[in-house]
Amino acid sequence: MSTEITRKGVPAKRRLSYKGNTITFPRELRDAIPDLPTYSGRVLELESIDGAMSESPLFGRRVHLKMQVTETGKLSGKFTVRVDLQADAARALADTLLQLAAQLES
């Protein structure tokens, strides 16, 4: 008896793979980043930030940040940068920011 493991000529099904903590930049910002080796970086100015949370059996508890930024060099306009964090990473980020802000006050 033969068991078919893969079907020839049929692409394998893609499985949903979620790595965890991500930052997503819009495609429009790709042209703002200079080619290597002259890379000097880009500055994005943060104009606003908004957030939400979600909970699902597939992805677990997540914090979603939506940051509106403007590019200070080659491009003009506003862009949305998205940050998607697991709950523990969001807490760690919040703790770090609070500690740094407290250091400024002392």
mmCIF file with all atom_site columns, C-alpha atoms in Angstrom:
data_model
loop_
_atom_site.group_PDB
_atom_site.id
_atom_site.type_symbol
_atom_site.label_atom_id
_atom_site.label_alt_id
_atom_site.label_comp_id
_atom_site.label_asym_id
_atom_site.label_entity_id
_atom_site.label_seq_id
_atom_site.pdbx_PDB_ins_code
_atom_site.Cartn_x
_atom_site.Cartn_y
_atom_site.Cartn_z
_atom_site.occupancy
_atom_site.B_iso_or_equiv
_atom_site.pdbx_formal_charge
_atom_site.auth_seq_id
_atom_site.auth_comp_id
_atom_site.auth_asym_id
_atom_site.auth_atom_id
_atom_site.pdbx_PDB_model_num
ATOM 1   C CA . MET A 1 1   ? 0.000  0.000  0.000  1.00 0.00 ? 1   MET A CA 1
ATOM 2   C CA . SER A 1 2   ? 1.352  3.392  -1.020 1.00 0.00 ? 2   SER A CA 1
ATOM 3   C CA . THR A 1 3   ? 0.625  6.621  0.809  1.00 0.00 ? 3   THR A CA 1
ATOM 4   C CA . GLU A 1 4   ? 0.721  9.870  -1.108 1.00 0.00 ? 4   GLU A CA 1
ATOM 5   C CA . ILE A 1 5   ? 2.676  12.436 0.887  1.00 0.00 ? 5   ILE A CA 1
ATOM 6   C CA . THR A 1 6   ? 2.720  15.255 -1.631 1.00 0.00 ? 6   THR A CA 1
ATOM 7   C CA . ARG A 1 7   ? 0.857  15.820 -4.838 1.00 0.00 ? 7   ARG A CA 1
ATOM 8   C CA . LYS A 1 8   ? 3.057  16.619 -7.790 1.00 0.00 ? 8   LYS A CA 1
ATOM 9   C CA . GLY A 1 9   ? 2.307  19.860 -9.576 1.00 0.00 ? 9   GLY A CA 1
ATOM 10  C CA . VAL A 1 10  ? 0.125  21.203 -6.758 1.00 0.00 ? 10  VAL A CA 1
ATOM 11  C CA . PRO A 1 11  ? 1.612  23.950 -4.594 1.00 0.00 ? 11  PRO A CA 1
ATOM 12  C CA . ALA A 1 12  ? 1.732  23.234 -0.884 1.00 0.00 ? 12  ALA A CA 1
ATOM 13  C CA . LYS A 1 13  ? -0.789 25.042 1.270  1.00 0.00 ? 13  LYS A CA 1
ATOM 14  C CA . ARG A 1 14  ? 0.646  28.043 3.030  1.00 0.00 ? 14  ARG A CA 1
ATOM 15  C CA . ARG A 1 15  ? 0.302  27.879 6.762  1.00 0.00 ? 15  ARG A CA 1
ATOM 16  C CA . LEU A 1 16  ? -0.384 30.983 8.729  1.00 0.00 ? 16  LEU A CA 1
ATOM 17  C CA . SER A 1 17  ? 2.862  31.865 10.436 1.00 0.00 ? 17  SER A CA 1
ATOM 18  C CA . TYR A 1 18  ? 2.907  34.592 13.009 1.00 0.00 ? 18  TYR A CA 1
ATOM 19  C CA . LYS A 1 19  ? 6.262  35.493 14.494 1.00 0.00 ? 19  LYS A CA 1
ATOM 20  C CA . GLY A 1 20  ? 5.016  37.638 17.348 1.00 0.00 ? 20  GLY A CA 1
ATOM 21  C CA . ASN A 1 21  ? 6.146  41.222 17.751 1.00 0.00 ? 21  ASN A CA 1
ATOM 22  C CA . THR A 1 22  ? 6.281  43.213 14.521 1.00 0.00 ? 22  THR A CA 1
ATOM 23  C CA . ILE A 1 23  ? 6.661  46.721 13.130 1.00 0.00 ? 23  ILE A CA 1
ATOM 24  C CA . THR A 1 24  ? 5.119  47.337 9.725  1.00 0.00 ? 24  THR A CA 1
ATOM 25  C CA . PHE A 1 25  ? 6.164  50.263 7.549  1.00 0.00 ? 25  PHE A CA 1
ATOM 26  C CA . PRO A 1 26  ? 4.059  51.377 4.596  1.00 0.00 ? 26  PRO A CA 1
ATOM 27  C CA . ARG A 1 27  ? 5.319  50.545 1.117  1.00 0.00 ? 27  ARG A CA 1
ATOM 28  C CA . GLU A 1 28  ? 5.443  54.259 0.241  1.00 0.00 ? 28  GLU A CA 1
ATOM 29  C CA . LEU A 1 29  ? 8.361  54.724 2.655  1.00 0.00 ? 29  LEU A CA 1
ATOM 30  C CA . ARG A 1 30  ? 10.533 52.267 0.719  1.00 0.00 ? 30  ARG A CA 1
ATOM 31  C CA . ASP A 1 31  ? 11.746 55.044 -1.614 1.00 0.00 ? 31  ASP A CA 1
ATOM 32  C CA . ALA A 1 32  ? 12.731 57.195 1.368  1.00 0.00 ? 32  ALA A CA 1
ATOM 33  C CA . ILE A 1 33  ? 15.494 54.791 2.400  1.00 0.00 ? 33  ILE A CA 1
ATOM 34  C CA . PRO A 1 34  ? 18.721 55.401 0.475  1.00 0.00 ? 34  PRO A CA 1
ATOM 35  C CA . ASP A 1 35  ? 20.695 52.539 -1.052 1.00 0.00 ? 35  ASP A CA 1
ATOM 36  C CA . LEU A 1 36  ? 23.765 51.131 0.673  1.00 0.00 ? 36  LEU A CA 1
ATOM 37  C CA . PRO A 1 37  ? 26.646 51.986 1.154  1.00 0.00 ? 37  PRO A CA 1
ATOM 38  C CA . THR A 1 38  ? 25.574 55.622 1.488  1.00 0.00 ? 38  THR A CA 1
ATOM 39  C CA . TYR A 1 39  ? 22.939 54.741 4.058  1.00 0.00 ? 39  TYR A CA 1
ATOM 40  C CA . SER A 1 40  ? 22.553 57.528 6.543  1.00 0.00 ? 40  SER A CA 1
ATOM 41  C CA . GLY A 1 41  ? 19.097 56.612 7.772  1.00 0.00 ? 41  GLY A CA 1
ATOM 42  C CA . ARG A 1 42  ? 15.887 58.573 7.798  1.00 0.00 ? 42  ARG A CA 1
ATOM 43  C CA . VAL A 1 43  ? 14.095 60.466 10.495 1.00 0.00 ? 43  VAL A CA 1
ATOM 44  C CA . LEU A 1 44  ? 10.388 59.963 10.903 1.00 0.00 ? 44  LEU A CA 1
ATOM 45  C CA . GLU A 1 45  ? 8.622  62.562 13.011 1.00 0.00 ? 45  GLU A CA 1
ATOM 46  C CA . LEU A 1 46  ? 5.896  61.133 15.239 1.00 0.00 ? 46  LEU A CA 1
ATOM 47  C CA . GLU A 1 47  ? 2.696  63.158 14.962 1.00 0.00 ? 47  GLU A CA 1
ATOM 48  C CA . SER A 1 48  ? 0.187  60.956 16.773 1.00 0.00 ? 48  SER A CA 1
ATOM 49  C CA . ILE A 1 49  ? -0.281 57.526 18.255 1.00 0.00 ? 49  ILE A CA 1
ATOM 50  C CA . ASP A 1 50  ? -3.389 55.445 18.804 1.00 0.00 ? 50  ASP A CA 1
ATOM 51  C CA . GLY A 1 51  ? -3.864 51.929 20.075 1.00 0.00 ? 51  GLY A CA 1
ATOM 52  C CA . ALA A 1 52  ? -6.194 49.016 20.514 1.00 0.00 ? 52  ALA A CA 1
ATOM 53  C CA . MET A 1 53  ? -6.110 45.502 21.865 1.00 0.00 ? 53  MET A CA 1
ATOM 54  C CA . SER A 1 54  ? -7.406 42.212 20.597 1.00 0.00 ? 54  SER A CA 1
ATOM 55  C CA . GLU A 1 55  ? -7.698 38.663 21.806 1.00 0.00 ? 55  GLU A CA 1
ATOM 56  C CA . SER A 1 56  ? -8.105 35.645 19.569 1.00 0.00 ? 56  SER A CA 1
ATOM 57  C CA . PRO A 1 57  ? -7.526 31.903 19.914 1.00 0.00 ? 57  PRO A CA 1
ATOM 58  C CA . LEU A 1 58  ? -5.145 31.998 16.953 1.00 0.00 ? 58  LEU A CA 1
ATOM 59  C CA . PHE A 1 59  ? -2.941 34.982 17.860 1.00 0.00 ? 59  PHE A CA 1
ATOM 60  C CA . GLY A 1 60  ? -3.571 35.363 21.606 1.00 0.00 ? 60  GLY A CA 1
ATOM 61  C CA . ARG A 1 61  ? -3.694 38.674 23.408 1.00 0.00 ? 61  ARG A CA 1
ATOM 62  C CA . ARG A 1 62  ? -2.201 41.481 21.320 1.00 0.00 ? 62  ARG A CA 1
ATOM 63  C CA . VAL A 1 63  ? -1.653 45.214 21.532 1.00 0.00 ? 63  VAL A CA 1
ATOM 64  C CA . HIS A 1 64  ? -1.833 47.187 18.284 1.00 0.00 ? 64  HIS A CA 1
ATOM 65  C CA . LEU A 1 65  ? -0.302 50.644 17.933 1.00 0.00 ? 65  LEU A CA 1
ATOM 66  C CA . LYS A 1 66  ? -0.916 52.910 14.971 1.00 0.00 ? 66  LYS A CA 1
ATOM 67  C CA . MET A 1 67  ? 1.597  55.742 14.690 1.00 0.00 ? 67  MET A CA 1
ATOM 68  C CA . GLN A 1 68  ? 1.128  58.600 12.234 1.00 0.00 ? 68  GLN A CA 1
ATOM 69  C CA . VAL A 1 69  ? 4.548  59.820 11.106 1.00 0.00 ? 69  VAL A CA 1
ATOM 70  C CA . THR A 1 70  ? 5.919  62.302 8.607  1.00 0.00 ? 70  THR A CA 1
ATOM 71  C CA . GLU A 1 71  ? 9.146  61.773 6.723  1.00 0.00 ? 71  GLU A CA 1
ATOM 72  C CA . THR A 1 72  ? 11.579 64.663 7.193  1.00 0.00 ? 72  THR A CA 1
ATOM 73  C CA . GLY A 1 73  ? 13.631 64.253 4.053  1.00 0.00 ? 73  GLY A CA 1
ATOM 74  C CA . LYS A 1 74  ? 12.864 63.041 0.547  1.00 0.00 ? 74  LYS A CA 1
ATOM 75  C CA . LEU A 1 75  ? 9.137  62.372 0.877  1.00 0.00 ? 75  LEU A CA 1
ATOM 76  C CA . SER A 1 76  ? 6.249  64.469 2.058  1.00 0.00 ? 76  SER A CA 1
ATOM 77  C CA . GLY A 1 77  ? 2.980  63.430 3.566  1.00 0.00 ? 77  GLY A CA 1
ATOM 78  C CA . LYS A 1 78  ? 1.808  61.324 6.466  1.00 0.00 ? 78  LYS A CA 1
ATOM 79  C CA . PHE A 1 79  ? 2.403  57.609 6.807  1.00 0.00 ? 79  PHE A CA 1
ATOM 80  C CA . THR A 1 80  ? 1.052  54.969 9.165  1.00 0.00 ? 80  THR A CA 1
ATOM 81  C CA . VAL A 1 81  ? 3.535  52.758 10.991 1.00 0.00 ? 81  VAL A CA 1
ATOM 82  C CA . ARG A 1 82  ? 1.935  49.819 12.767 1.00 0.00 ? 82  ARG A CA 1
ATOM 83  C CA . VAL A 1 83  ? 3.337  48.018 15.807 1.00 0.00 ? 83  VAL A CA 1
ATOM 84  C CA . ASP A 1 84  ? 1.814  44.693 16.815 1.00 0.00 ? 84  ASP A CA 1
ATOM 85  C CA . LEU A 1 85  ? 2.959  43.304 20.174 1.00 0.00 ? 85  LEU A CA 1
ATOM 86  C CA . GLN A 1 86  ? 2.281  40.323 22.349 1.00 0.00 ? 86  GLN A CA 1
ATOM 87  C CA . ALA A 1 87  ? 0.904  41.343 25.751 1.00 0.00 ? 87  ALA A CA 1
ATOM 88  C CA . ASP A 1 88  ? 4.180  40.674 27.605 1.00 0.00 ? 88  ASP A CA 1
ATOM 89  C CA . ALA A 1 89  ? 6.195  42.659 25.061 1.00 0.00 ? 89  ALA A CA 1
ATOM 90  C CA . ALA A 1 90  ? 3.749  45.573 25.349 1.00 0.00 ? 90  ALA A CA 1
ATOM 91  C CA . ARG A 1 91  ? 4.174  45.546 29.134 1.00 0.00 ? 91  ARG A CA 1
ATOM 92  C CA . ALA A 1 92  ? 7.969  45.448 28.799 1.00 0.00 ? 92  ALA A CA 1
ATOM 93  C CA . LEU A 1 93  ? 7.889  48.378 26.363 1.00 0.00 ? 93  LEU A CA 1
ATOM 94  C CA . ALA A 1 94  ? 5.623  50.353 28.703 1.00 0.00 ? 94  ALA A CA 1
ATOM 95  C CA . ASP A 1 95  ? 7.901  49.639 31.692 1.00 0.00 ? 95  ASP A CA 1
ATOM 96  C CA . THR A 1 96  ? 10.969 50.742 29.744 1.00 0.00 ? 96  THR A CA 1
ATOM 97  C CA . LEU A 1 97  ? 9.317  53.980 28.635 1.00 0.00 ? 97  LEU A CA 1
ATOM 98  C CA . LEU A 1 98  ? 8.143  54.734 32.180 1.00 0.00 ? 98  LEU A CA 1
ATOM 99  C CA . GLN A 1 99  ? 11.628 54.111 33.598 1.00 0.00 ? 99  GLN A CA 1
ATOM 100 C CA . LEU A 1 100 ? 13.264 56.361 30.999 1.00 0.00 ? 100 LEU A CA 1
ATOM 101 C CA . ALA A 1 101 ? 10.723 59.143 31.561 1.00 0.00 ? 101 ALA A CA 1
ATOM 102 C CA . ALA A 1 102 ? 11.289 58.882 35.322 1.00 0.00 ? 102 ALA A CA 1
ATOM 103 C CA . GLN A 1 103 ? 15.043 59.265 34.776 1.00 0.00 ? 103 GLN A CA 1
ATOM 104 C CA . LEU A 1 104 ? 14.385 62.527 32.931 1.00 0.00 ? 104 LEU A CA 1
ATOM 105 C CA . GLU A 1 105 ? 12.470 63.834 35.928 1.00 0.00 ? 105 GLU A CA 1
ATOM 106 C CA . SER A 1 106 ? 15.159 63.036 38.500 1.00 0.00 ? 106 SER A CA 1
#
